[in-house]
PDB file of C-alpha atoms in Angstrom:
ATOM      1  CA  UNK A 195       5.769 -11.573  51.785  1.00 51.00           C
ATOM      2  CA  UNK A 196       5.792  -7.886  49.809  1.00 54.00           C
ATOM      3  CA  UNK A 197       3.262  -6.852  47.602  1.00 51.00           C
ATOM      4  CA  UNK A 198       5.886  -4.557  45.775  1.00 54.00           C
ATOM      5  CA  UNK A 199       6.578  -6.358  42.607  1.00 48.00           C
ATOM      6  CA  UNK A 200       3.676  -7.235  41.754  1.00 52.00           C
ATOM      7  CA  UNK A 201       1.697  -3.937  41.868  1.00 46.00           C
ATOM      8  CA  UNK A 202       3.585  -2.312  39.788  1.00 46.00           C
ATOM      9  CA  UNK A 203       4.250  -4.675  37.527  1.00 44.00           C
ATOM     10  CA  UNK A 204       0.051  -5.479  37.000  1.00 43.00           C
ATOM     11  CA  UNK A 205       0.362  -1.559  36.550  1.00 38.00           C
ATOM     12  CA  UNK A 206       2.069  -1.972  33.734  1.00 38.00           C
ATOM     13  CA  UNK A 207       0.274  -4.171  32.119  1.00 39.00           C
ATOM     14  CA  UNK A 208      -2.939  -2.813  32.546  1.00 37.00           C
ATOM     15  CA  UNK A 209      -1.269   0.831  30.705  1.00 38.00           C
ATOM     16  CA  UNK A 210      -0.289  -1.611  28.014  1.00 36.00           C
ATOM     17  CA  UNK A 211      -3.578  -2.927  27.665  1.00 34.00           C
ATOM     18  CA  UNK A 212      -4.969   0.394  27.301  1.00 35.00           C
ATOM     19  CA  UNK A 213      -2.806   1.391  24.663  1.00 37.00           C
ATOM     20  CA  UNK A 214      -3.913  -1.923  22.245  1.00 35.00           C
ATOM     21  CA  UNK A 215      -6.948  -1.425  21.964  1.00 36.00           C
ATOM     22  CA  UNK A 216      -8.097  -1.549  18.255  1.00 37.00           C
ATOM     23  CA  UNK A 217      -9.800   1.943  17.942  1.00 36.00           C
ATOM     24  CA  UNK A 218      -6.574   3.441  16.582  1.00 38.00           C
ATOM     25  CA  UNK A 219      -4.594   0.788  15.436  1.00 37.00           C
ATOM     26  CA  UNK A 220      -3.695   3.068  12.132  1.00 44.00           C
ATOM     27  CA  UNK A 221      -3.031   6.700  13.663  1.00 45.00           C
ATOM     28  CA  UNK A 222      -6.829   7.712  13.446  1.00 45.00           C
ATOM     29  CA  UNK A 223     -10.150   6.892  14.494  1.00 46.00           C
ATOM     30  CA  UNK A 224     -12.471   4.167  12.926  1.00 44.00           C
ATOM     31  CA  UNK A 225     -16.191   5.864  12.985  1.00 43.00           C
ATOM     32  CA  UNK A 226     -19.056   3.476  11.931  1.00 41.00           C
ATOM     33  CA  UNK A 227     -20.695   6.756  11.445  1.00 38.00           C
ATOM     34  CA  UNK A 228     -18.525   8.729   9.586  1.00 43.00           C
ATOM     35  CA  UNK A 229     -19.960  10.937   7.364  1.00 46.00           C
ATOM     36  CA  UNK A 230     -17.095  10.900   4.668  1.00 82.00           C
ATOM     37  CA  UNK A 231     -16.336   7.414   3.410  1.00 82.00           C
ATOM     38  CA  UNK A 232     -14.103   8.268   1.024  1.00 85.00           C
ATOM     39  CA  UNK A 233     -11.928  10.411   3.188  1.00 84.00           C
ATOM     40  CA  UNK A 234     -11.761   6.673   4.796  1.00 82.00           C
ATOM     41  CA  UNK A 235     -11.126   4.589   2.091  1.00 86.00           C
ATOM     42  CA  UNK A 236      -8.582   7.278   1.118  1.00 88.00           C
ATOM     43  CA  UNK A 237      -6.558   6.933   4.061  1.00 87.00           C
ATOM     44  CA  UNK A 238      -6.921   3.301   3.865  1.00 82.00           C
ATOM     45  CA  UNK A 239      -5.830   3.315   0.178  1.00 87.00           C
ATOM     46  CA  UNK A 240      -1.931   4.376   1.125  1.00 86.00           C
ATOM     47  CA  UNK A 241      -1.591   0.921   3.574  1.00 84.00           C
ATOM     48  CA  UNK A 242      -0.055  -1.936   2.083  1.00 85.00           C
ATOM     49  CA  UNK A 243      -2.656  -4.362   0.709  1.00 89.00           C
ATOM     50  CA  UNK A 244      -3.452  -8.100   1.292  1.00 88.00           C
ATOM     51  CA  UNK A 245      -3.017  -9.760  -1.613  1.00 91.00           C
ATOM     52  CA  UNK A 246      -5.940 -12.282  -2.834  1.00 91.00           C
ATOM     53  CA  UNK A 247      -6.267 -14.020  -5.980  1.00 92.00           C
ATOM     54  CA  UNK A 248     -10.057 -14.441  -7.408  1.00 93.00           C
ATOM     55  CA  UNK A 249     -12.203 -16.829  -8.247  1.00 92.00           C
ATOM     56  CA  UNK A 250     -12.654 -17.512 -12.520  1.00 91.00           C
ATOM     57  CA  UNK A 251     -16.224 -18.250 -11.719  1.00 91.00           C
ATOM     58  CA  UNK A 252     -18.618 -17.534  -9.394  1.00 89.00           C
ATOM     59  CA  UNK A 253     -19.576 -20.980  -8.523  1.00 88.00           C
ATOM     60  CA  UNK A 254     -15.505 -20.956  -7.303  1.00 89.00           C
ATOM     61  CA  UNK A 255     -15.613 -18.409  -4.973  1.00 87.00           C
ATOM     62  CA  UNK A 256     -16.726 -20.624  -1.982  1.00 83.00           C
ATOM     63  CA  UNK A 257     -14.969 -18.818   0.957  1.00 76.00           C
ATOM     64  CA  UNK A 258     -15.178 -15.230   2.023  1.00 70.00           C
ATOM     65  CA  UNK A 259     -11.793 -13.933   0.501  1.00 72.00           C
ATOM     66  CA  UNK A 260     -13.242 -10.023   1.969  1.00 81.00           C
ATOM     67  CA  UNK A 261     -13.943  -9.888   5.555  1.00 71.00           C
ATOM     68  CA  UNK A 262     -12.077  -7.010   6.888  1.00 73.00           C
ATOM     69  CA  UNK A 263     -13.329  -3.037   6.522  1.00 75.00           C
ATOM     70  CA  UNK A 264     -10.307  -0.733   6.489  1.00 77.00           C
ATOM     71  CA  UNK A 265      -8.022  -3.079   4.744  1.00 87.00           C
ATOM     72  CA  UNK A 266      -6.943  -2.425   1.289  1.00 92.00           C
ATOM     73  CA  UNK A 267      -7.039  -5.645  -0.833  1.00 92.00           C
ATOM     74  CA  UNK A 268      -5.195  -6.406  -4.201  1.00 93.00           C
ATOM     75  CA  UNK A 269      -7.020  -8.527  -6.558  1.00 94.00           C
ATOM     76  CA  UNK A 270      -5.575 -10.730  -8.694  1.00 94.00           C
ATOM     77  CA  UNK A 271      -8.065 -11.388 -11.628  1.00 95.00           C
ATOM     78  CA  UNK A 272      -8.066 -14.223 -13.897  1.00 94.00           C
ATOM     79  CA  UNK A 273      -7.986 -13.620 -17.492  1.00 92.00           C
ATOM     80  CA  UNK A 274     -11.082 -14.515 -19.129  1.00 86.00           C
ATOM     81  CA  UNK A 275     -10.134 -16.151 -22.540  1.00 82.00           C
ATOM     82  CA  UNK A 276      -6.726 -17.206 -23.170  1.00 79.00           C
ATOM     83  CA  UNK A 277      -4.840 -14.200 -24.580  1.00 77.00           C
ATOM     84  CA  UNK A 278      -7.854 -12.151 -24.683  1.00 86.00           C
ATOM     85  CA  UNK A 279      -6.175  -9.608 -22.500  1.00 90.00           C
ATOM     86  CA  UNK A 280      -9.761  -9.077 -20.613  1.00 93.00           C
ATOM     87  CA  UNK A 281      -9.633  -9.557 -16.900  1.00 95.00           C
ATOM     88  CA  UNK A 282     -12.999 -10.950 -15.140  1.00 95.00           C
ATOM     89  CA  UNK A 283     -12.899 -12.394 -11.146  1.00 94.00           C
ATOM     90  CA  UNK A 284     -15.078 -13.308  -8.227  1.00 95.00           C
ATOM     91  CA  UNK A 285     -14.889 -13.188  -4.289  1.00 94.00           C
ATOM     92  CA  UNK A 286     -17.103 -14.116  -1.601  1.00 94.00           C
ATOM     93  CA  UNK A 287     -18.153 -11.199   0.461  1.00 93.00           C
ATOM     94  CA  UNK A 288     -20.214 -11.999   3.701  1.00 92.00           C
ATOM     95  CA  UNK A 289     -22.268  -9.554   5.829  1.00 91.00           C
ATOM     96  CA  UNK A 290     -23.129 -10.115   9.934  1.00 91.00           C
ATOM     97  CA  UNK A 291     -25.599  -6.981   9.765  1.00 91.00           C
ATOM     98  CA  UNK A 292     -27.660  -4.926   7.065  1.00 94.00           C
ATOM     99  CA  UNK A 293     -25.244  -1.804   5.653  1.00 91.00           C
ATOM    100  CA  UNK A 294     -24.996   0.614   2.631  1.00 93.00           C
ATOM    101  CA  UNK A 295     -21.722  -0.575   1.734  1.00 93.00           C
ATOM    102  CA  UNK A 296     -19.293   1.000  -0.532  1.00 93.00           C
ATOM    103  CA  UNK A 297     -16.800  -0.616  -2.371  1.00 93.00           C
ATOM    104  CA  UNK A 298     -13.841   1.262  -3.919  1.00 95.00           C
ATOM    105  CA  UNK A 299     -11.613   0.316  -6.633  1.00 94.00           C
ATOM    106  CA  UNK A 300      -8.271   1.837  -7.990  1.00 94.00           C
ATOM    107  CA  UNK A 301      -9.292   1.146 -11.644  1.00 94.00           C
ATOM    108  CA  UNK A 302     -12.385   1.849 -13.642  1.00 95.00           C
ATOM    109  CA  UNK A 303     -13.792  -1.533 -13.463  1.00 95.00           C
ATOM    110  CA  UNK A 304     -17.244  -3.029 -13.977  1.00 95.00           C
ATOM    111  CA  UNK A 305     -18.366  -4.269 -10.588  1.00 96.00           C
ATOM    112  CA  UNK A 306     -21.929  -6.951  -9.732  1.00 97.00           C
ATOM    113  CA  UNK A 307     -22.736  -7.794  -6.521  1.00 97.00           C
ATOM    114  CA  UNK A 308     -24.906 -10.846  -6.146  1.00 96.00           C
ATOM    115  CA  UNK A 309     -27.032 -12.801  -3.449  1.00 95.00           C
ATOM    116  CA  UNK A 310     -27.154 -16.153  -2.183  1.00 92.00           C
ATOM    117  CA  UNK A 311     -29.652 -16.834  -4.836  1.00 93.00           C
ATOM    118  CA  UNK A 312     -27.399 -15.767  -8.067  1.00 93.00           C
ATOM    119  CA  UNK A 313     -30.127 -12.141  -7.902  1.00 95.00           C
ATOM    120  CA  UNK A 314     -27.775  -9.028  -9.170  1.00 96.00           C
ATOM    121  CA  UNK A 315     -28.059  -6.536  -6.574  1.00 96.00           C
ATOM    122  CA  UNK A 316     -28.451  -2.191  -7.854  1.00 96.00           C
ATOM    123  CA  UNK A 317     -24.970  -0.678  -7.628  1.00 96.00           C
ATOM    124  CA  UNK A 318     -24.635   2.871  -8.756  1.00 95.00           C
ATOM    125  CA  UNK A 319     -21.222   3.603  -9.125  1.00 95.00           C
ATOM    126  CA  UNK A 320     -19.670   7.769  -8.923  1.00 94.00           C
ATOM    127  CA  UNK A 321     -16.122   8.318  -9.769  1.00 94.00           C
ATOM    128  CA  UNK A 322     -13.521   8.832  -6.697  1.00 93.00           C
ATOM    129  CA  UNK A 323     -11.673  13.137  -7.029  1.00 90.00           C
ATOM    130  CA  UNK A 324     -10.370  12.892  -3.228  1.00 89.00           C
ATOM    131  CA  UNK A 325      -7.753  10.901  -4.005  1.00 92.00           C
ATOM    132  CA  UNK A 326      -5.258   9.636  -6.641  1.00 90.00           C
ATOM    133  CA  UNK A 327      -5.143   6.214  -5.484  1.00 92.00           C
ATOM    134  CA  UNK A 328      -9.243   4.681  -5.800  1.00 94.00           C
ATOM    135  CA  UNK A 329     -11.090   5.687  -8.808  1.00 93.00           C
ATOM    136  CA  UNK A 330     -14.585   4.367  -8.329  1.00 95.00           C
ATOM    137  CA  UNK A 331     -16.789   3.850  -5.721  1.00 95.00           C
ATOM    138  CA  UNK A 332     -19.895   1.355  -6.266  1.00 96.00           C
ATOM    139  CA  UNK A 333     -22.772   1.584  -3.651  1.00 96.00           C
ATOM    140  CA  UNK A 334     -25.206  -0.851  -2.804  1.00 96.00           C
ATOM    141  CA  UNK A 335     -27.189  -1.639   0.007  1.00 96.00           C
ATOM    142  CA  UNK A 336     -26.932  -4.991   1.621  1.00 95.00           C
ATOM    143  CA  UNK A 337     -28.456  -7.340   4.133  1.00 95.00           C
ATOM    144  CA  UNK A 338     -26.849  -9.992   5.871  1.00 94.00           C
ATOM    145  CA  UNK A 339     -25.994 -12.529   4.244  1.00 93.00           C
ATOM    146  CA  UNK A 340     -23.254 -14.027   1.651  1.00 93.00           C
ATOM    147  CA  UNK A 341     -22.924 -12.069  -1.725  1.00 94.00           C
ATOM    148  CA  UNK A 342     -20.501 -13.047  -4.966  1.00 95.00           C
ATOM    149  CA  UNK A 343     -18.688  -9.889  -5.706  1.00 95.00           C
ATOM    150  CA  UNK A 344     -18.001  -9.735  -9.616  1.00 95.00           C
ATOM    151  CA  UNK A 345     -14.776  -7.429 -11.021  1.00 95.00           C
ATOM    152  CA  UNK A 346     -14.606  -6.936 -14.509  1.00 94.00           C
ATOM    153  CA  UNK A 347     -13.727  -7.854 -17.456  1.00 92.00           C
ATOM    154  CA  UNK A 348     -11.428  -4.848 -17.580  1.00 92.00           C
ATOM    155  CA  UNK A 349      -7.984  -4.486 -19.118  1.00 93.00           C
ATOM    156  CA  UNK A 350      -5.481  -4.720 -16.022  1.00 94.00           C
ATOM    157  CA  UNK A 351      -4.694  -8.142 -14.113  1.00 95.00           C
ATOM    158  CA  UNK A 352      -5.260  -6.743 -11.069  1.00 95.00           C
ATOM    159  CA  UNK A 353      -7.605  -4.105  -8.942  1.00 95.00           C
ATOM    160  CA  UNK A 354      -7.010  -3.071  -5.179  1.00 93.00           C
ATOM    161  CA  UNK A 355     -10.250  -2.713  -3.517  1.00 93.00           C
ATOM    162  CA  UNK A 356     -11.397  -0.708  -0.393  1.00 92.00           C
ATOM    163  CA  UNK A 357     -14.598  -1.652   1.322  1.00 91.00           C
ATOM    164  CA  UNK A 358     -16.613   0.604   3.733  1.00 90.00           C
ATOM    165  CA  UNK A 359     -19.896   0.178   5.308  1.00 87.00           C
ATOM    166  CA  UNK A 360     -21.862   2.603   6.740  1.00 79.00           C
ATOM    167  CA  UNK A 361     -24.681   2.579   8.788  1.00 59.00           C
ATOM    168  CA  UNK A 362     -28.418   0.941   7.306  1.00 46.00           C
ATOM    169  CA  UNK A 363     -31.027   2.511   9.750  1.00 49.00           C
ATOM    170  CA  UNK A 364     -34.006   2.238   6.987  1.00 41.00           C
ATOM    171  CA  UNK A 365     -36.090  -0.929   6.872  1.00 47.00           C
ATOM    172  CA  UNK A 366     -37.017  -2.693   3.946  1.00 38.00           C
ATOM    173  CA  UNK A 367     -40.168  -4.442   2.463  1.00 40.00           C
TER     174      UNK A 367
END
């Protein structure tokens, strides 16, 4: 019996492997740690998003619709009263571990985060210069848990939406 296939073969896979890995599945490097989210969320802004259509209330957004960092989302919003041309929508948003997180949006667009509990969490939002694409970016600091994000009302029908977290190394009270 030869051992010739084989090795080489396994060889090949294992280079494969190697090259899958999820690190730089985009052309650059995902850094929990980066100091510049925005250059992130910038990069981020050119893919092509995942469409998702929100909530009209927030007792309707029962699934996480936002799960993924590094993904570009389009929101479809709801409008609020028939032919009031005001937009207004909810998603679920669920954190595994305690983050600043930053939340980018290509409009100028009221945005509320909220707990499990209905409490409105403190967002402070700064407007976006490093690209043309996201014009807002809304901070707030987060523990885990599951949180009602809140979009609007605004004029447009839709918003695409970047999220990043960075690291939350502070403890709280």
């Amino acid at each position: 019996m030869t051992w010739i296939f084989p090795f080489p073969a396994a060889l090949l896979f294992l280079i494969v492997l190697t090259g899958c890995g999820d690190a730089d599945h985009d052309g650059h490097q995902h850094d929990s740690e980066s100091p510049d989210a925005t250059e992130e969320a910038c990069l981020h802004a050119q893919d092509t998003p995942t469409l998702i259509n929100a909530a009209a209330s927030p007792e309707e957004a029962l699934t996480p619709d936002i799960e993924q960092g590094h993904t570009l989302y389009e929101i479809s919003l709801p409008e609020s009263t028939s032919h009031s041309g005001q937009y207004t929508g909810y998603l679920r948003y669920d954190r595994t571990e305690p983050a600043d997180v930053l939340l980018f949006t290509s409009s100028v667009i009221d945005v509320a985060v909220l707990d499990s509990t209905g409490a409105e969490q403190v967002v402070s939002t700064t407007a976006v210069d490093a690209c043309a694409e996201l014009l807002q970016s809304h901070r707030v600091a987060l523990e885990a848990g599951s949180y009602t994000l809140s979009f609007g009302p605004g004029s447009e029908p839709t918003v695409s939406i970047l999220i990043e977290a960075e690291s939350h190394d502070h403890a709280h009270e």
